Short mmCIF file of C-alpha atoms in Angstrom, two decimals:
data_model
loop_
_atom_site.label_atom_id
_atom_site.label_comp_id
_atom_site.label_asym_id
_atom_site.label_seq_id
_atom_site.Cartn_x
_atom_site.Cartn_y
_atom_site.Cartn_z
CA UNK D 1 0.00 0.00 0.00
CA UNK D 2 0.91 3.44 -0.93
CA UNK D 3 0.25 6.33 0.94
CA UNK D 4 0.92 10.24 0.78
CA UNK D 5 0.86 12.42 3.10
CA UNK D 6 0.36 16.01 2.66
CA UNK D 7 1.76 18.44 5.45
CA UNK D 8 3.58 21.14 3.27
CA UNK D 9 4.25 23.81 6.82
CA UNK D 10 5.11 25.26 8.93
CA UNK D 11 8.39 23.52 10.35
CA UNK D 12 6.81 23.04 13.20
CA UNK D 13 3.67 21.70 11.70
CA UNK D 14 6.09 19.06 9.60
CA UNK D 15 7.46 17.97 12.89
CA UNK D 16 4.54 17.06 14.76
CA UNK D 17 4.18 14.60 12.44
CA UNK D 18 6.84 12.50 12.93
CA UNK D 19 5.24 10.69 15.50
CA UNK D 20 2.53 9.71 13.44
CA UNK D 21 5.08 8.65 10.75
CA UNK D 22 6.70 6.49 13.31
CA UNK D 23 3.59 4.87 14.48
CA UNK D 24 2.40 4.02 11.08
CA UNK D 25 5.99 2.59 10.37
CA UNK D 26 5.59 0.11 13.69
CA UNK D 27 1.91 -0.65 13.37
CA UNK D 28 1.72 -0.96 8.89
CA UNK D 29 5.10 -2.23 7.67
CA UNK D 30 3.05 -3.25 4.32
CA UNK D 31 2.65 0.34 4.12
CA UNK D 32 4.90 2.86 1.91
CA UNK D 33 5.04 6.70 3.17
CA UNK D 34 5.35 9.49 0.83
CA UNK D 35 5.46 12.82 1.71
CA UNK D 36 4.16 16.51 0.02
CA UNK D 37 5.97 19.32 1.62
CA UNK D 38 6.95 22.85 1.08
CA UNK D 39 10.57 23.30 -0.70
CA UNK D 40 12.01 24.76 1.79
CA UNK D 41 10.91 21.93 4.86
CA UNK D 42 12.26 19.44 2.39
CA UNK D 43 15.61 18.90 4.64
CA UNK D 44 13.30 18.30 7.68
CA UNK D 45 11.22 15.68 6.25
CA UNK D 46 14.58 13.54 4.84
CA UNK D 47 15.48 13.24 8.80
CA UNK D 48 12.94 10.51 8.76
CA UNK D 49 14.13 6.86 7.60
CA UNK D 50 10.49 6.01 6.73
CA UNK D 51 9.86 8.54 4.04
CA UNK D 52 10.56 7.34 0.57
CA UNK D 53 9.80 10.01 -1.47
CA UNK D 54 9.74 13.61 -1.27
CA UNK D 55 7.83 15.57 -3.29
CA UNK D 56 8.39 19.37 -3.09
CA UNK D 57 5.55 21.92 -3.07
CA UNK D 58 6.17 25.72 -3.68
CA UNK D 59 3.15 27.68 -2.84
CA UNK D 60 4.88 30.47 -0.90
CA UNK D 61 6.66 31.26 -3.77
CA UNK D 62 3.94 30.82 -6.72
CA UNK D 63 1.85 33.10 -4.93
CA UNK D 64 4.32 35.78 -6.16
CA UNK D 65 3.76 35.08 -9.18
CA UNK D 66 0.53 32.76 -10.43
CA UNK D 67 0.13 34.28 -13.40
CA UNK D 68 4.09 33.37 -14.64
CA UNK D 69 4.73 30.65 -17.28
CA UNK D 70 7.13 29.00 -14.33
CA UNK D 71 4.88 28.67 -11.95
CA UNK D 72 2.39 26.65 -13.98
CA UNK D 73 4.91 24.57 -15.33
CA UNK D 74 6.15 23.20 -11.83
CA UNK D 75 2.47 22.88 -10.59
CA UNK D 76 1.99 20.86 -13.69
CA UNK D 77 5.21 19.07 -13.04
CA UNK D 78 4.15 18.42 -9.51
CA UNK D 79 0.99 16.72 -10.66
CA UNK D 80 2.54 14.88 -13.25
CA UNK D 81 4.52 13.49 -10.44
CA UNK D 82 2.13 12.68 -8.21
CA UNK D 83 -0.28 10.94 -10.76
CA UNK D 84 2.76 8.71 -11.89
CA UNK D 85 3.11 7.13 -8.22
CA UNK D 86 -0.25 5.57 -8.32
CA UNK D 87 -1.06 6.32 -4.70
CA UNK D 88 -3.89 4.11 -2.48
CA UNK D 89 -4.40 6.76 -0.54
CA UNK D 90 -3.94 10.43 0.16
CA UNK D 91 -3.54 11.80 4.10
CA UNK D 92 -3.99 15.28 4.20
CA UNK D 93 -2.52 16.33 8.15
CA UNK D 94 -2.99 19.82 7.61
CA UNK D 95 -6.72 20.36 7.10
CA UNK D 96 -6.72 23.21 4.91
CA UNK D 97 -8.09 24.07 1.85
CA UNK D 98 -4.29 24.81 0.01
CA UNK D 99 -3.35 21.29 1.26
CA UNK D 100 -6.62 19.34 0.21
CA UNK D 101 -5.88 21.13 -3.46
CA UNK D 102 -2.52 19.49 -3.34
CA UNK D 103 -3.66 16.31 -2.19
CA UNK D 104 -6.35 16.34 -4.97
CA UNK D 105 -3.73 16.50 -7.87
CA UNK D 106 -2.72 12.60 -6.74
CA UNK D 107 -5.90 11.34 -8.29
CA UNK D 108 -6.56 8.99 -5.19
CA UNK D 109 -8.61 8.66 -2.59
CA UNK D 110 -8.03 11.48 0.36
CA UNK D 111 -8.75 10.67 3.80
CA UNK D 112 -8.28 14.10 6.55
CA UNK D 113 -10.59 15.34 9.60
CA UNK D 114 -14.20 16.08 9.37
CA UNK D 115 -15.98 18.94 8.49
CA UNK D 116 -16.05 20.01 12.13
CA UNK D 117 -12.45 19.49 12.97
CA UNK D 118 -10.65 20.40 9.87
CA UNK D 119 -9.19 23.65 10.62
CA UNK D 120 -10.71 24.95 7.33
CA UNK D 121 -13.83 23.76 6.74
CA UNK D 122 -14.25 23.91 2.77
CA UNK D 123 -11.08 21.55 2.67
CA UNK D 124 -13.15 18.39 3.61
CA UNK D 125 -15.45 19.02 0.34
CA UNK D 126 -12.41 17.21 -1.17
CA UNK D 127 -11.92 14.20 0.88
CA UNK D 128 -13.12 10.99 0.65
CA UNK D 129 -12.94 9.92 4.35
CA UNK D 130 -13.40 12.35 7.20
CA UNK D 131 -12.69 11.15 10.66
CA UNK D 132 -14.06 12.99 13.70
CA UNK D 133 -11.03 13.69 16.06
CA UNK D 134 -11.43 16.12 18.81
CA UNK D 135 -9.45 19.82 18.52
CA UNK D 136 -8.97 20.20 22.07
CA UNK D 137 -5.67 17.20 21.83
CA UNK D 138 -2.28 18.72 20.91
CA UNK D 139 -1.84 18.74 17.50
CA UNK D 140 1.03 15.76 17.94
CA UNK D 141 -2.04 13.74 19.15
CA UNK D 142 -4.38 14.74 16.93
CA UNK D 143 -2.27 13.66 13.62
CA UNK D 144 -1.56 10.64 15.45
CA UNK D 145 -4.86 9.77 15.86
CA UNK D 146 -5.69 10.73 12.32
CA UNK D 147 -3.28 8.38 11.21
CA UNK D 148 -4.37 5.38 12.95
CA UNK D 149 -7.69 5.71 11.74
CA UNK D 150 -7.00 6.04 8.19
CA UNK D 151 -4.10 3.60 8.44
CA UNK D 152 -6.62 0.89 10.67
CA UNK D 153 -4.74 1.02 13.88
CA UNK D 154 -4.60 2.06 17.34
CA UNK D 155 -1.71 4.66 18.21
CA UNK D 156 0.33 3.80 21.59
CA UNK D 157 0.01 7.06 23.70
CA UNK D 158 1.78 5.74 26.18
CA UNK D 159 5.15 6.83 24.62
CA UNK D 160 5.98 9.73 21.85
CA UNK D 161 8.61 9.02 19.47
CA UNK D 162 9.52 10.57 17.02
CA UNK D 163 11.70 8.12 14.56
CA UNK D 164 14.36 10.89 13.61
CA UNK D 165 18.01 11.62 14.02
CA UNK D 166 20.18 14.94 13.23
CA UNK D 167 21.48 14.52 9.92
CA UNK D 168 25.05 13.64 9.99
CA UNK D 169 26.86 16.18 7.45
CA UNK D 170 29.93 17.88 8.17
CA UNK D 171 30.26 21.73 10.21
CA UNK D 172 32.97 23.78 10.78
CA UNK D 173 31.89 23.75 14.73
CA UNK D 174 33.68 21.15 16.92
CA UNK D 175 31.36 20.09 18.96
CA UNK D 176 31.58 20.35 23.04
CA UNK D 177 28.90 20.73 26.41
CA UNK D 178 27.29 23.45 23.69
CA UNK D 179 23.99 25.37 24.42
CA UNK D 180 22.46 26.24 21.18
CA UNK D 181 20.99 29.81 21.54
CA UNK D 182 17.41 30.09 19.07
CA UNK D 183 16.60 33.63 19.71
CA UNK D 184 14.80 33.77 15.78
CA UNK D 185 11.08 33.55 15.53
CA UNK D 186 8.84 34.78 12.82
CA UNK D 187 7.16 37.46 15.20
CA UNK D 188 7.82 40.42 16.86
CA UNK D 189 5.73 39.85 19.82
CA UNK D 190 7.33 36.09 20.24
CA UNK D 191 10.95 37.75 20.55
CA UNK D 192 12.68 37.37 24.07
CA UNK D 193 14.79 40.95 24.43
CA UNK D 194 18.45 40.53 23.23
CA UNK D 195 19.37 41.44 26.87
CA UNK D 196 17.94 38.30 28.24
CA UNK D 197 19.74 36.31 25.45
CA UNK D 198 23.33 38.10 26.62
CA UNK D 199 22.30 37.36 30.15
CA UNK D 200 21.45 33.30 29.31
CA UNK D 201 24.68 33.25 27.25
CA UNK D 202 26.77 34.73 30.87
CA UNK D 203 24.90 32.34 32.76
CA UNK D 204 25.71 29.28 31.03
CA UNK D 205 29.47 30.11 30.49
CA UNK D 206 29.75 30.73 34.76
CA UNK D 207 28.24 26.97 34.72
CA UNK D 208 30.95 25.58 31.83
CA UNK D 209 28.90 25.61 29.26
CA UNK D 210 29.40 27.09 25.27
CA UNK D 211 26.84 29.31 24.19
CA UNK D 212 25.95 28.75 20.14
CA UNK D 213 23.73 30.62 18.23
CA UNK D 214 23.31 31.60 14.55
CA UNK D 215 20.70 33.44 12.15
CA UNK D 216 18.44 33.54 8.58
CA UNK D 217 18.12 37.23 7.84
CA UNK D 218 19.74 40.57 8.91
CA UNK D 219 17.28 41.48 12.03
CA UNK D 220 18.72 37.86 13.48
CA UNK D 221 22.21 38.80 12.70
CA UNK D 222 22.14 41.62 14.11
CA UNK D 223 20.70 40.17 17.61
CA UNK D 224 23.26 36.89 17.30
CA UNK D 225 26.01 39.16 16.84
CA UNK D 226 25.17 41.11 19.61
CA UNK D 227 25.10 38.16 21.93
CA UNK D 228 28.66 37.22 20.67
CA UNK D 229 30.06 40.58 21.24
CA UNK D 230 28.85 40.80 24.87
CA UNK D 231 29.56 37.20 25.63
CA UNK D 232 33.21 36.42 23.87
CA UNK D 233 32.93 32.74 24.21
CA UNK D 234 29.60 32.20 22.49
CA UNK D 235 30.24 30.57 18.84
CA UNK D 236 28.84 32.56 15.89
CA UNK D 237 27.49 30.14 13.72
CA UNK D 238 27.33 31.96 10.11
CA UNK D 239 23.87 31.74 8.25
CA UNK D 240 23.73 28.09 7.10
CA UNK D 241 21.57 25.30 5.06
CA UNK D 242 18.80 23.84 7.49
CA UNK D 243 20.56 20.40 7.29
CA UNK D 244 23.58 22.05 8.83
CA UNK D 245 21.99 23.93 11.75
CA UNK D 246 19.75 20.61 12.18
CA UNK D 247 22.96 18.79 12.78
CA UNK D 248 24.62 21.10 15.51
CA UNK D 249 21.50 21.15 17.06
CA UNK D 250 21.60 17.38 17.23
CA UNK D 251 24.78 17.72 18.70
CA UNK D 252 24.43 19.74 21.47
CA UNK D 253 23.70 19.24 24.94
CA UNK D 254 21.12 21.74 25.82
CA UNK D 255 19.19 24.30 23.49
CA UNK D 256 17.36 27.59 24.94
CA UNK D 257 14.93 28.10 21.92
CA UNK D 258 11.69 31.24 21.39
CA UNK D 259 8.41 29.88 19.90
CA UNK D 260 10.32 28.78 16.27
CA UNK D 261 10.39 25.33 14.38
CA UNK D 262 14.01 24.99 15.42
CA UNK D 263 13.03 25.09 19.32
CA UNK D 264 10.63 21.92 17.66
CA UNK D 265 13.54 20.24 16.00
CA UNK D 266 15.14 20.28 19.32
CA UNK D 267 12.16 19.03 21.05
CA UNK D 268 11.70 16.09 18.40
CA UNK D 269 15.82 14.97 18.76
CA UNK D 270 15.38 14.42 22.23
CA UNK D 271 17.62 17.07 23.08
CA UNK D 272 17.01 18.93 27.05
CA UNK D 273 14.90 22.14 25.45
CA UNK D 274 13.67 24.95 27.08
CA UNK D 275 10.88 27.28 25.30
CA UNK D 276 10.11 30.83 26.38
CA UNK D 277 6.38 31.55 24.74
CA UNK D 278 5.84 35.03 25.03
CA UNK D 279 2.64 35.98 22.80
CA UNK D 280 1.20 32.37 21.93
CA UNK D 281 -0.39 29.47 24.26
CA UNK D 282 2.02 26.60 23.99
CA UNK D 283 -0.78 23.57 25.48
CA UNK D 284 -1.70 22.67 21.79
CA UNK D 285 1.20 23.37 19.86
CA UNK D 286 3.96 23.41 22.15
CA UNK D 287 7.48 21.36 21.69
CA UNK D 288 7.00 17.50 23.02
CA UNK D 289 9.48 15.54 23.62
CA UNK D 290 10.90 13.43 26.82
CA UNK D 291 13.46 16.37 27.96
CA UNK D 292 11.19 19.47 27.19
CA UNK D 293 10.04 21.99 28.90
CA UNK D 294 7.78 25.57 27.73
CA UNK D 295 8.12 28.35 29.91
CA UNK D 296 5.12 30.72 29.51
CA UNK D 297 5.73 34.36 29.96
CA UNK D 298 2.02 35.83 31.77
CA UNK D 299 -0.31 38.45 30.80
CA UNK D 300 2.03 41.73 30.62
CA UNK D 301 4.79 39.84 32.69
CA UNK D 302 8.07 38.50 31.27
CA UNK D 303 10.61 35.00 31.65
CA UNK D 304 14.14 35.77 33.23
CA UNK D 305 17.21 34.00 32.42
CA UNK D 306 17.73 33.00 35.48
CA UNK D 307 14.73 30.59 35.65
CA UNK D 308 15.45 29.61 32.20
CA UNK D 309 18.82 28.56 33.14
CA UNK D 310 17.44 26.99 36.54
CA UNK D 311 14.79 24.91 33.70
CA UNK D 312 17.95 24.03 31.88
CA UNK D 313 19.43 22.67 34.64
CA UNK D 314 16.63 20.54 35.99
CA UNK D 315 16.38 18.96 32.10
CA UNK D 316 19.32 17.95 31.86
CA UNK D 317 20.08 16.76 35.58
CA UNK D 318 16.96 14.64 34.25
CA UNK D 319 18.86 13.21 31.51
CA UNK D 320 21.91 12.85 33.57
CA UNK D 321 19.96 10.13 35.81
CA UNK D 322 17.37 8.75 32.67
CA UNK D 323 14.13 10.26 34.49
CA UNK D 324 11.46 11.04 32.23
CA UNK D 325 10.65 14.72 32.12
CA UNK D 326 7.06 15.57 34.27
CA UNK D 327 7.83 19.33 34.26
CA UNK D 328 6.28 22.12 31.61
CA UNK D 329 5.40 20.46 28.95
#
């Protein structure tokens, strides 16, 4: 049996599905996985051993420009390419209407939640098989169970796996007992204050530890610069392909992460991760994982580095001894 599945975003979106990935690998062997994604989340989806084929989606970019010869030519190419693989069956994860008009271009039956749970309603006038599965579970939970319905299984919620491991390409940082610093986020109002990143960085040097960080674009740079300049021993990662930064995450010991698909990579590896939400409710969306922990900042109030740190510690004094973590999740 076939199967695609059609998650093109966000990063963090792509990797709450791993565990649903992994499930379907333990509970359907018989069962091939496919997967739709947007170009740039193509590295992320490769960290799993169970996906055979990537197909690469690029609606961020064709919106720019619908109207251009290009664009129809790789939608055309991307149907072309779906057709050919003769698919049994279509899972569309995402529940929206740009990811149900992906999933339709397979030419095979589409199975996604119902009209009531789909996160956009009008995408379930395209599926074949709607399965009712409540909004109120984290959206880790909620693909799971999507999953096991359309695959004909029960997920184990006992344990959360997610089946992937940092890519092992080369970097010119040596690793060490490194804290990767993820100050980047797509909002304004998710951004912890450069001053509380400087302060985390001073922190974890007193307790022995390497501060790393890195950026995408030049409002990051800026802030991951100014980190290195106030704390000399922090490592300046220069902007890098998301298989790269994937892999020092993987290797290092701790990561202090903002509300960003990164913190979620972290979260996913196993990795001790600590996540200061500022502007968004982490109980649905939030990074899982068995060292993880989300510290939420109140209404009008703020998260200081010194209970990050302190959260840091507990994590990976956790790992230290094998405990599971019961903290913030």
């Amino acid at each position: 049996m076939r199967v695609l599945i059609v998650k093109t975003s966000s990063m963090g979106d792509v990797i709450h599905t791993f565990p649903a990935v992994e499930d379907a690998r333990r509970n359907r062997p018989d069962v091939s996985l496919d997967w739709c994604v947007e170009e740039a989340f193509a590295d992320i989806v490769a960290l799993h051993p169970a996906i055979a084929t990537i197909h690469t989606v690029a609606i961020r970019r064709w919106r720019t420009s619908l109207l251009g010869r290009g664009t129809w030519r790789e939608a055309a190419g991307l149907r072309r390419a779906l057709r050919d693989c003769r698919y049994d069956l279509v899972i569309d994860a995402q529940g929206l209407l740009k990811s149900a008009l992906v999933a339709k271009q397979a030419a095979a039956p589409i199975a996604g939640f119902d009209r009531s749970r789909a996160r956009e309603p009008s995408a379930t006038l395209f599926y074949d098989r709607r399965y009712a599965v409540p909004r109120d579970l984290h959206a880790i939970e909620r693909t799971r169970r999507l999953f096991g319905l359309a695959l004909g299984y029960e997920p184990d919620f006992s344990g959360l796996e997610s089946g992937i491991v940092p890519p092992a390409v080369g970097s010119t940082f040596v690793g060490g007992k490194t804290a990767f610093l993820l100050h980047g986020t797509s909002r304004e109002d998710k951004k912890w204050p450069v001053g509380n990143w400087i302060e985390t960085a001073r922190l974890l040097v007193e307790r022995g530890m390497t501060p790393v960080t890195t950026w995408s674009n030049d409002r990051e740079k800026a802030v991951a610069e100014a980190i290195a300049q106030a704390v000399p021993q922090t490592v300046l990662v220069p902007k890098s392909p998301l298989a790269e930064i994937a892999a020092i995450i993987g290797r290092s010991v701790l990561v202090i992460g903002a509300d960003t698909g990164l913190t979620h990579l972290a979260s996913a590896f196993g990795q001790p991760t600590v996540a200061v939400f500022l502007a968004t409710e982490p109980g649905l969306t939030g990074p899982r994982g068995p060292f993880s922990s989300t510290l939420l900042a109140t209404p009008g109030g703020r998260v200081a580095p010194a209970e990050m740190v302190a959260e840091a510690e507990r994590l990976l004094a956790l790992r230290e001894t094998g405990q599971v973590n019961v903290g913030k999740q």
